[in-house]
CSV table of C-alpha atoms and ligand atoms in Angstrom, one decimal:
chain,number,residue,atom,x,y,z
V,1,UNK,CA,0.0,0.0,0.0
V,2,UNK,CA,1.2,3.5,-1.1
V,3,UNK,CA,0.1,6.1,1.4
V,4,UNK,CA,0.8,10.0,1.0
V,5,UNK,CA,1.3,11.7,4.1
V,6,UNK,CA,0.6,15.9,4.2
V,7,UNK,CA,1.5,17.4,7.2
V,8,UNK,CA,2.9,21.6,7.8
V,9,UNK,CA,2.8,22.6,11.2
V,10,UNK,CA,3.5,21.7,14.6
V,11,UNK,CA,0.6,19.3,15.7
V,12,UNK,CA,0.7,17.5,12.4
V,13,UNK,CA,4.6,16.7,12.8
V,14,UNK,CA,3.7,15.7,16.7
V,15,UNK,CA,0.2,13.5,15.5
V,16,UNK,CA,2.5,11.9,12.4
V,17,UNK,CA,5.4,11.1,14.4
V,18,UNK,CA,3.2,8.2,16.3
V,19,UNK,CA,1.6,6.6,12.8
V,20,UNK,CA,5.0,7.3,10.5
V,21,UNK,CA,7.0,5.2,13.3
V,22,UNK,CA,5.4,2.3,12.8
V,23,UNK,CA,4.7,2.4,9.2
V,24,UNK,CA,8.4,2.0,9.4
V,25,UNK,CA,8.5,-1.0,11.0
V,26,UNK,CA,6.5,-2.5,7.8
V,27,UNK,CA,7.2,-3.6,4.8
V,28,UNK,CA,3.9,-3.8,3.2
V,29,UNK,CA,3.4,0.0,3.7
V,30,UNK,CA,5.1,3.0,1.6
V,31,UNK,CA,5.3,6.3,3.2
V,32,UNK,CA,5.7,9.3,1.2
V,33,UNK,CA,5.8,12.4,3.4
V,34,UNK,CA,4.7,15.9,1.7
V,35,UNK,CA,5.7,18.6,4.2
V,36,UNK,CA,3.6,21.8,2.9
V,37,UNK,CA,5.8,24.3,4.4
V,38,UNK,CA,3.2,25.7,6.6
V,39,UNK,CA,5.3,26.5,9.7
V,40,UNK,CA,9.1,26.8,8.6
V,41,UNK,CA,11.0,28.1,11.2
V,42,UNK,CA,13.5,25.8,12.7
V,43,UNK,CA,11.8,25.3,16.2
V,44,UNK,CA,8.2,25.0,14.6
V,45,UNK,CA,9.2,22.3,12.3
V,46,UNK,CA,13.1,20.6,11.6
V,47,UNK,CA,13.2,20.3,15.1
V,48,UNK,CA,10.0,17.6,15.7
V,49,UNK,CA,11.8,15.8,12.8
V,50,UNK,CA,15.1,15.7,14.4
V,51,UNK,CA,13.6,14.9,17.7
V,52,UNK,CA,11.1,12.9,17.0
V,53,UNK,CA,12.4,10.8,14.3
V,54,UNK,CA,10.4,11.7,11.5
V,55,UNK,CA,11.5,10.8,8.4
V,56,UNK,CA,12.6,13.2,6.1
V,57,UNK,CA,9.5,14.5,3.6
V,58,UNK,CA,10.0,13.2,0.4
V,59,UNK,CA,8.5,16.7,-0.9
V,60,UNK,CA,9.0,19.8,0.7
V,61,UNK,CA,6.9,22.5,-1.3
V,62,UNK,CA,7.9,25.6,1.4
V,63,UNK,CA,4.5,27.2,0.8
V,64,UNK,CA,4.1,29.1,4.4
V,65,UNK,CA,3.9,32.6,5.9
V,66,UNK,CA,1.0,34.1,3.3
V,67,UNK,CA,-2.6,34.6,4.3
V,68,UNK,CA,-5.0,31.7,4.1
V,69,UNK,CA,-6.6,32.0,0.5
V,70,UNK,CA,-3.0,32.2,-1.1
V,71,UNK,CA,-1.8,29.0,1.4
V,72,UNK,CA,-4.7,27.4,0.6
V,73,UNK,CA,-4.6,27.9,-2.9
V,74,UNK,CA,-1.2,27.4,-3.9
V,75,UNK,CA,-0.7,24.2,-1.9
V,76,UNK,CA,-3.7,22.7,-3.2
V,77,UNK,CA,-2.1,23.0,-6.5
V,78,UNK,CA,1.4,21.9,-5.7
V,79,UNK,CA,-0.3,19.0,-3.8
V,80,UNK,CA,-2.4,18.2,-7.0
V,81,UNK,CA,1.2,17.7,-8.9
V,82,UNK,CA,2.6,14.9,-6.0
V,83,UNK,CA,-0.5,13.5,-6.0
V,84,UNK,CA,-0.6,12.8,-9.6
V,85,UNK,CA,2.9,11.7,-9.7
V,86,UNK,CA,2.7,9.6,-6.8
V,87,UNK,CA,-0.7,7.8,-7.2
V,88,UNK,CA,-1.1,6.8,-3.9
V,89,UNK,CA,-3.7,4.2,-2.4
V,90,UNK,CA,-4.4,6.5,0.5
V,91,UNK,CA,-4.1,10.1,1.2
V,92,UNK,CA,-3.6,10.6,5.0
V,93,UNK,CA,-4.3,14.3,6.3
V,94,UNK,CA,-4.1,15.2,10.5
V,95,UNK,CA,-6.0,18.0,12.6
V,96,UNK,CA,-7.2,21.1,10.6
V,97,UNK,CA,-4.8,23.4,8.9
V,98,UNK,CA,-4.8,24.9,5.9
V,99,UNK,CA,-2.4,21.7,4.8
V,100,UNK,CA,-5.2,19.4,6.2
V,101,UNK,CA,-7.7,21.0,4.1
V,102,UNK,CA,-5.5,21.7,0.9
V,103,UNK,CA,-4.4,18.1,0.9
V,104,UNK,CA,-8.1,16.6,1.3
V,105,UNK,CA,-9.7,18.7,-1.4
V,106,UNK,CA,-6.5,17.8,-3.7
V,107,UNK,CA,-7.1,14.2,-3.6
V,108,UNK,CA,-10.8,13.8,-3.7
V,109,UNK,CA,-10.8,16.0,-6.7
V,110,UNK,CA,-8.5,13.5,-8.0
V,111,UNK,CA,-10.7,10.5,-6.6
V,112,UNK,CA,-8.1,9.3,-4.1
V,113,UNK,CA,-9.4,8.5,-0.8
V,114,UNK,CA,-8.7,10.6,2.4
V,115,UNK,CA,-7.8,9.3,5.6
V,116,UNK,CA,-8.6,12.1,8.4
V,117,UNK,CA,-6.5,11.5,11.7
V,118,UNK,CA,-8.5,13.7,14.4
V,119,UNK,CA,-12.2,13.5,12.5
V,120,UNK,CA,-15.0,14.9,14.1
V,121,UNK,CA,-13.4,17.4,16.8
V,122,UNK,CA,-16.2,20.6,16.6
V,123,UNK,CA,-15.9,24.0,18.6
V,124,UNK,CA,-19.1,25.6,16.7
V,125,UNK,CA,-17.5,28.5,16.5
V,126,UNK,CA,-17.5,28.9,12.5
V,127,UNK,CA,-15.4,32.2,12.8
V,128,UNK,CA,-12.3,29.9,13.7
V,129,UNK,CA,-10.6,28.8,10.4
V,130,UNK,CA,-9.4,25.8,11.7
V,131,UNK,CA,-13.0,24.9,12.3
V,132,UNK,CA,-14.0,25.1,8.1
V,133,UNK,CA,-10.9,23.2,8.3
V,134,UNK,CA,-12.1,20.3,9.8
V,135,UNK,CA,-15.9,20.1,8.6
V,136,UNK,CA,-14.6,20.6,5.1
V,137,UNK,CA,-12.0,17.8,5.2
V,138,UNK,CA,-14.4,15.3,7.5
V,139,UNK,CA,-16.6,15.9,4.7
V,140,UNK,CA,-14.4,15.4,1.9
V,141,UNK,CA,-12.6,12.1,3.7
V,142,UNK,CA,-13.6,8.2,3.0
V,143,UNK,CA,-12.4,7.1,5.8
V,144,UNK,CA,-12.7,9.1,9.3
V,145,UNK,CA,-10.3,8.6,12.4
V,146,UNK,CA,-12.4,9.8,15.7
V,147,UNK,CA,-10.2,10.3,19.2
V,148,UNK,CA,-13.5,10.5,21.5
V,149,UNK,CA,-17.0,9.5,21.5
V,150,UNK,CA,-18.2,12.9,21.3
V,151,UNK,CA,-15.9,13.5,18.2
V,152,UNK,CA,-18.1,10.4,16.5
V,153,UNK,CA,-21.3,11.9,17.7
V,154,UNK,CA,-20.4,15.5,15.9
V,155,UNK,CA,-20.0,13.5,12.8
V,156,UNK,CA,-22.8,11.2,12.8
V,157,UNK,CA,-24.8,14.2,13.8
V,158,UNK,CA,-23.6,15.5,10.1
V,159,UNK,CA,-25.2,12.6,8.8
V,160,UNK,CA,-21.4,11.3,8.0
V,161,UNK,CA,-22.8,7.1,6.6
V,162,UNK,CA,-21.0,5.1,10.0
V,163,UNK,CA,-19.0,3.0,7.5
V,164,UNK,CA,-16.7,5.4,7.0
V,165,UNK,CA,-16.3,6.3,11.0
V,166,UNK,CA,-13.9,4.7,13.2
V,167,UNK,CA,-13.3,5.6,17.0
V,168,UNK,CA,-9.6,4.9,17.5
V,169,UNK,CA,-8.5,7.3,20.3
V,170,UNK,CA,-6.1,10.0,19.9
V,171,UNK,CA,-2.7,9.9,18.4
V,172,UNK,CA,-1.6,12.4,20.8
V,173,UNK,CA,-2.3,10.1,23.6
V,174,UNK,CA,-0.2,8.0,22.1
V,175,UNK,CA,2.7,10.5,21.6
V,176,UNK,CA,2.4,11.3,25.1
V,177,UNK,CA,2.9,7.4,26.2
V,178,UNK,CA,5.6,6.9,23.9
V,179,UNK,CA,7.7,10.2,24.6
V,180,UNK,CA,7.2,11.0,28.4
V,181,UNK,CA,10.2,9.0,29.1
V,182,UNK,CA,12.3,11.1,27.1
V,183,UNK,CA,11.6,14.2,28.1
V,184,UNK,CA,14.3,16.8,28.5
V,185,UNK,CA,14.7,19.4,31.1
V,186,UNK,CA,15.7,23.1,28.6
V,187,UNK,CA,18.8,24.1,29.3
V,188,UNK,CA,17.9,27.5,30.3
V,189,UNK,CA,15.5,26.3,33.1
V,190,UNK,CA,17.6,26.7,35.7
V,191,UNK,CA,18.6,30.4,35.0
V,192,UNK,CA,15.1,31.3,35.5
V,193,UNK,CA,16.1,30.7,39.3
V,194,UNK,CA,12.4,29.4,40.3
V,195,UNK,CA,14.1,26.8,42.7
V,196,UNK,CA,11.1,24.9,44.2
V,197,UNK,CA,8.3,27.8,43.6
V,198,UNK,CA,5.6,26.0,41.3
V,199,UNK,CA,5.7,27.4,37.9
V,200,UNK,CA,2.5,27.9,35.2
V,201,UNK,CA,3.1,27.0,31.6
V,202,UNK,CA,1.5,28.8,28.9
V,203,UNK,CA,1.1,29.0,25.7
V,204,UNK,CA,-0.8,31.4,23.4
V,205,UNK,CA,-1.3,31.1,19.2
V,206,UNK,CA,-4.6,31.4,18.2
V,207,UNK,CA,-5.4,33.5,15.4
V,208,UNK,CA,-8.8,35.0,17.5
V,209,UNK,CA,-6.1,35.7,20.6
V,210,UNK,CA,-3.0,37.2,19.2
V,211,UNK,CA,-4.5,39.0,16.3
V,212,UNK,CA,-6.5,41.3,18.6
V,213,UNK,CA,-4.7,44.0,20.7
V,214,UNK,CA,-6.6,44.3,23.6
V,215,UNK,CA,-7.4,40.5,24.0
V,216,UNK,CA,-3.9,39.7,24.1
V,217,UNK,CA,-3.0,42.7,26.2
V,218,UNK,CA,-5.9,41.2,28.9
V,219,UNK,CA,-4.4,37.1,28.7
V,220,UNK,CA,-1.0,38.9,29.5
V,221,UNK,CA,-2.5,40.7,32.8
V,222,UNK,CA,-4.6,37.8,33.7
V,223,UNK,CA,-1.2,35.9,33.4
V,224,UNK,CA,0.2,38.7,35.7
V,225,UNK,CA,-2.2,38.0,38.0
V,226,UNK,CA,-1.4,34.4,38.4
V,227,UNK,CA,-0.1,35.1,41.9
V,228,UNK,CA,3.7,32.9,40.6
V,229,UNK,CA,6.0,32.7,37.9
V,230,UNK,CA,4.3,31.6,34.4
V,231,UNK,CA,6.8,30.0,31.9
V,232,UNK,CA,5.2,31.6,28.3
V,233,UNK,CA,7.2,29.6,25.3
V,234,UNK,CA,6.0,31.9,22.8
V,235,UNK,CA,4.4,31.2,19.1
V,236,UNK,CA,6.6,33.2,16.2
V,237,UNK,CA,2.9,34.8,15.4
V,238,UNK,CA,2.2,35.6,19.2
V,239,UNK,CA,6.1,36.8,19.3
V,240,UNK,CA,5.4,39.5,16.4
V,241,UNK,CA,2.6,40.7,18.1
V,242,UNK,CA,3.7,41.2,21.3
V,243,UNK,CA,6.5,43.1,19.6
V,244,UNK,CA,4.6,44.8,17.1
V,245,UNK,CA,2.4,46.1,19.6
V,246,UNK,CA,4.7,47.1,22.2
V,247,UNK,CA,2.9,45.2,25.0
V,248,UNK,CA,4.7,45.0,28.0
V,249,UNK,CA,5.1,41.9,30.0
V,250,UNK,CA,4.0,41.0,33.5
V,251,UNK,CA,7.4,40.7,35.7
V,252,UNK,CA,6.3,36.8,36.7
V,253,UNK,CA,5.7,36.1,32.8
V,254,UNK,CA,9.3,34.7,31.6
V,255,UNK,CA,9.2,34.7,27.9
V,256,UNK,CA,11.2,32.1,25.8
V,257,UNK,CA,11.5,30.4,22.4
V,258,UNK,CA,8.9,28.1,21.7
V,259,UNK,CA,10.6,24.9,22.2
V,260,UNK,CA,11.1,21.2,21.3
V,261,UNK,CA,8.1,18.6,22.4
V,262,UNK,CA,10.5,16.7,24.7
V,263,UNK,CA,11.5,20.1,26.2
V,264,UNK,CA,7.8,21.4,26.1
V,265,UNK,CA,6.4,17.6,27.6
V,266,UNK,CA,9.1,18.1,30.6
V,267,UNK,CA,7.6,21.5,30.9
V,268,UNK,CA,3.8,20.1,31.5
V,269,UNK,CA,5.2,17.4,33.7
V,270,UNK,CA,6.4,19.5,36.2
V,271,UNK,CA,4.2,22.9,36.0
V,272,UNK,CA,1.5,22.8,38.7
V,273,UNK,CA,-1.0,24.1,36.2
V,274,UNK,CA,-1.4,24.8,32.4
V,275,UNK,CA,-2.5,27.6,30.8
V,276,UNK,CA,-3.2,27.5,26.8
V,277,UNK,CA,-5.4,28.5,24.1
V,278,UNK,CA,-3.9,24.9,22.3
V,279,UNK,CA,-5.7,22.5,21.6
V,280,UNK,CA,-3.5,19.7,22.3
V,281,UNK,CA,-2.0,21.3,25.3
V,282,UNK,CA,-5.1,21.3,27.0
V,283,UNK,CA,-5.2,17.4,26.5
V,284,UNK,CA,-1.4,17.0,27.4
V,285,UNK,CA,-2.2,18.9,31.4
V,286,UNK,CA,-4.4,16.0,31.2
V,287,UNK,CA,-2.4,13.7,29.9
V,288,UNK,CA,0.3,14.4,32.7
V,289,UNK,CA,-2.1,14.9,35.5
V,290,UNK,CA,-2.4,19.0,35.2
V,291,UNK,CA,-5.5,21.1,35.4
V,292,UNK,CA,-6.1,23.3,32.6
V,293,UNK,CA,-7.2,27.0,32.1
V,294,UNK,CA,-8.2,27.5,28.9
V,295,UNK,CA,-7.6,31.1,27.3
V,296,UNK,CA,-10.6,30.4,24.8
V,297,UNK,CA,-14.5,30.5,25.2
V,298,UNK,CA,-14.9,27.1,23.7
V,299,UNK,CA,-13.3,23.8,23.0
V,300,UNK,CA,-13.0,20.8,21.5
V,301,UNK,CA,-12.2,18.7,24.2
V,302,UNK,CA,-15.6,19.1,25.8
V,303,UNK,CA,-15.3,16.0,28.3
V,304,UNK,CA,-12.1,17.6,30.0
V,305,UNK,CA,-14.3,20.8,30.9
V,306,UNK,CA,-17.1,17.9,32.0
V,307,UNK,CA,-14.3,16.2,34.1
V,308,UNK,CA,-13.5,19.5,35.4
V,309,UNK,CA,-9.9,19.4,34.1
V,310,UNK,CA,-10.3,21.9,32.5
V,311,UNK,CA,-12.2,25.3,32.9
V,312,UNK,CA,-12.9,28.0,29.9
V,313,UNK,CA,-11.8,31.8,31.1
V,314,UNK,CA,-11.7,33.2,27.8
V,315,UNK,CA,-9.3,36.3,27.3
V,316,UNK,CA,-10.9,37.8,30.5
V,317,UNK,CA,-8.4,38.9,33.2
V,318,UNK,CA,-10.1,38.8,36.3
V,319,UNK,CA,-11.3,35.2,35.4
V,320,UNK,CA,-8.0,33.9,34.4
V,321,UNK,CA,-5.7,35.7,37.3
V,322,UNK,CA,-8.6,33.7,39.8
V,323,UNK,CA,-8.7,30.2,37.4
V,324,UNK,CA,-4.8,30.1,38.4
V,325,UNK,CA,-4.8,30.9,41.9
V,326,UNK,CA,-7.8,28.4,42.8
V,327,UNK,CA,-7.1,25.3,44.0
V,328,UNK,CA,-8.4,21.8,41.7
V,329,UNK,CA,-10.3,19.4,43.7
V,330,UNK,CA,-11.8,16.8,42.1
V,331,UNK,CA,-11.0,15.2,38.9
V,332,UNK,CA,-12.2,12.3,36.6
V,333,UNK,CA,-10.3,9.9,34.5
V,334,UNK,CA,-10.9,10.0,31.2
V,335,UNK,CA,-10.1,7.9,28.2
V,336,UNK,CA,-8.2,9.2,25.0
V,337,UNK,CA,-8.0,5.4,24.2
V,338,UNK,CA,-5.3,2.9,24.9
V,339,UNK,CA,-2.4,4.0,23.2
V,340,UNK,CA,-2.6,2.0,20.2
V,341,UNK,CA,-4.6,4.6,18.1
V,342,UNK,CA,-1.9,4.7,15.4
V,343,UNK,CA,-1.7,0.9,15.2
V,344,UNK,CA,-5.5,0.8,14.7
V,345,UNK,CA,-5.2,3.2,11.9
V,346,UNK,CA,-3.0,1.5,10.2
V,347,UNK,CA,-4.6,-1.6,10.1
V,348,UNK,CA,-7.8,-0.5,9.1
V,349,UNK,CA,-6.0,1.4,6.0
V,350,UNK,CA,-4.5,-2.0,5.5
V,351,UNK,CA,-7.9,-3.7,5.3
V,352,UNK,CA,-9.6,-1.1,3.3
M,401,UDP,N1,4.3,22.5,21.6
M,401,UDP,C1,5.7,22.4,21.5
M,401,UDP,N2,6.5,23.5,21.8
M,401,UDP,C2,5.9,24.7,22.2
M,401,UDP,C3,4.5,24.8,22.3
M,401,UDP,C4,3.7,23.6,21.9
M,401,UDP,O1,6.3,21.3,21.2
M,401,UDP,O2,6.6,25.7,22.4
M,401,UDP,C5,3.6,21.3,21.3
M,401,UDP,C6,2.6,20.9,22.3
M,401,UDP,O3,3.2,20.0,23.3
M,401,UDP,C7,1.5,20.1,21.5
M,401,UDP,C8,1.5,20.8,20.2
M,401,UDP,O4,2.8,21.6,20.1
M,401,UDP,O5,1.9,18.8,21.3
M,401,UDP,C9,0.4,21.7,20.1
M,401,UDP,O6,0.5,22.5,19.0
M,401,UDP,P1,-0.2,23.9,18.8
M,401,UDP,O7,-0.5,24.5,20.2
M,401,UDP,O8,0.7,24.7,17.9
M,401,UDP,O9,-1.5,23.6,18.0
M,401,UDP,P2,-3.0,23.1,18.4
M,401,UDP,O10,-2.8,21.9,19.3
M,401,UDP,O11,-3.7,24.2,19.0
M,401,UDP,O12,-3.6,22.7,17.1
């Protein structure tokens, strides 16, 4: 079987990492990697490969940094190209970037099928492009990859025929498992002189967050008002901004550059709280036993705001400076699965 894999920014290389290992281990599978280009600077993409093991992409078509129509456009045709000189048997796309959606419409114009790793995740907030990201490409997919139950229910609720569904768990979960043990401490940790003062991670990148002034100004202050240090890797976008802007940062708030995943997974493991507007950060505080403020109104992950995980404070600051000083009390446990999400893909690709 000849499948063509499209990834371009961070989550996808994080998601592929899990699937591409073991496609390696097999010699009834050919991998071909397309990386679009979306996200090129060195610690938003060589590094995941290096890190992670990924194999080199077999096409790089460096088509990043423009707005979403010209992204969108010009990968789609570049993608068209590989695809037609490749002929794969599958086309696998993950999450719900431009790349995802580029690299479905691509092949099912072409008839190939498409596999979509994280199907079915809804915010129902259509302003969000990553959310006409991910109906368009559930749509346009033959064969859908669910991580929860209530991803499955979005889709069937779409009237999505149940043959083409399949609830695997998340690939993330998976990552998480597989990677934990190698997590790495940053080098510069230790100049940040926290000694055994509790630390809050954050992160910032969304589009609706960093694109509006006074939003981000207020997650800064509500940050500042987190009553101990907050460790803020920061997004090349969320970077510009800040800068571009002129905001000034909260004296707890220790900037850095966004890191590695084994750096960034040792930096959940040991925060006593998380504090993201990502999507797969809010599942990794869960992952490593961390409760979650979320710097967003709504989320995917609706069963870690259930399990009370997780609690939505939007961009608000009084809400998030009191989210991060309250104490968690009761928790859950969930289920992203067993681990084995990438295996199941596979096999099922296998079958089909
Ligand atoms: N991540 C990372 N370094 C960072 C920030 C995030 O490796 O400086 C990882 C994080 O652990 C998670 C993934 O990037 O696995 C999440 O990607 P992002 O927040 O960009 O996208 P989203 O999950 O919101 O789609």
């Amino acid at each position: 079987m000849k499948l063509l894999t499209i990834i371009g920014a961070r989550p996808q290389f994080i998601k592929a990492s899990t699937v591409s290992r073991l496609i390696a281990t097999r010699d009834d599978i050919q991998e071909i990697i397309v990386h679009t280009g979306q996200h090129y600077d060195s610690n938003m993409s060589n590094i995941f490969f290096d890190e992670l093991e990924i194999p080199q992409p077999d096409y790089n078509l460096g088509i990043g940094g423009v707005g979403h129509a010209a992204m969108t456009g010009r990968q789609l045709e570049a993608l068209e190209k590989v695809m037609l000189a490749e002929k794969p048997d599958w086309v696998l796309v993950y999450g719900d970037t431009n790349s995802t959606l580029a690299g479905a419409l691509a092949a099912v114009k072409l008839h190939l099928p498409v596999a979509h790793v994280e199907a079915g995740l809804r915010s129902f907030n259509r302003r969000m492009p990553e959310e006409i990201n991910r109906i368009l490409t559930d749509h346009a997919s033959e064969r859908l990859f669910a991580p929860t139950e209530t991803a499955m229910v979005n889709l069937k609720h779409e009237g999505i025929p149940n043959g083409r569904l399949e609830l695997v768990g998340d690939v993330m979960f998976d990552a998480a498992l597989f990677y934990r043990k190698h997590a790495r401490r940053p080098v510069w940790f230790d100049s940040l002189q926290l000694g055994k003062e509790a630390y809050i991670l954050a992160t910032i990148h969304r589009a609706e967050n960093t694109d509006n002034q006074k939003l981000l100004a207020a997650i800064l202050t509500g940050l500042g008002d987190a009553g101990k240090p907050v460790i803020l890797p920061l997004h090349p976008r969320t970077r510009s901004q800040i800068k571009r802007c002129a905001l000034s940062l909260p004296s707890n708030v220790h900037i850095t550059e966004a890191v590695g995943y084994l750096e960034m997974i040792w930096l959940e493991m040991n925060a006593e709280m998380i504090a993201t507007d990502s999507g797969g950060v809010q599942k990794e505080a869960y992952f490593h036993a961390k409760p979650c403020v979320t710097l967003r109104n709504e989320t995917e992950w609706v069963e870690l705001v259930d399990a009370g995980w997780n609690t939505l404070v939007g961009t608000d600051p009084v809400k998030i400076g009191s989210a991060l000083r309250r104490k968690n009390v009761e928790h859950k446990i969930l289920y992203y699965g067993d681990g084995r999400a990438a295996e199941k893909i596979i096999s099922r690709l296998v079958k089909s």
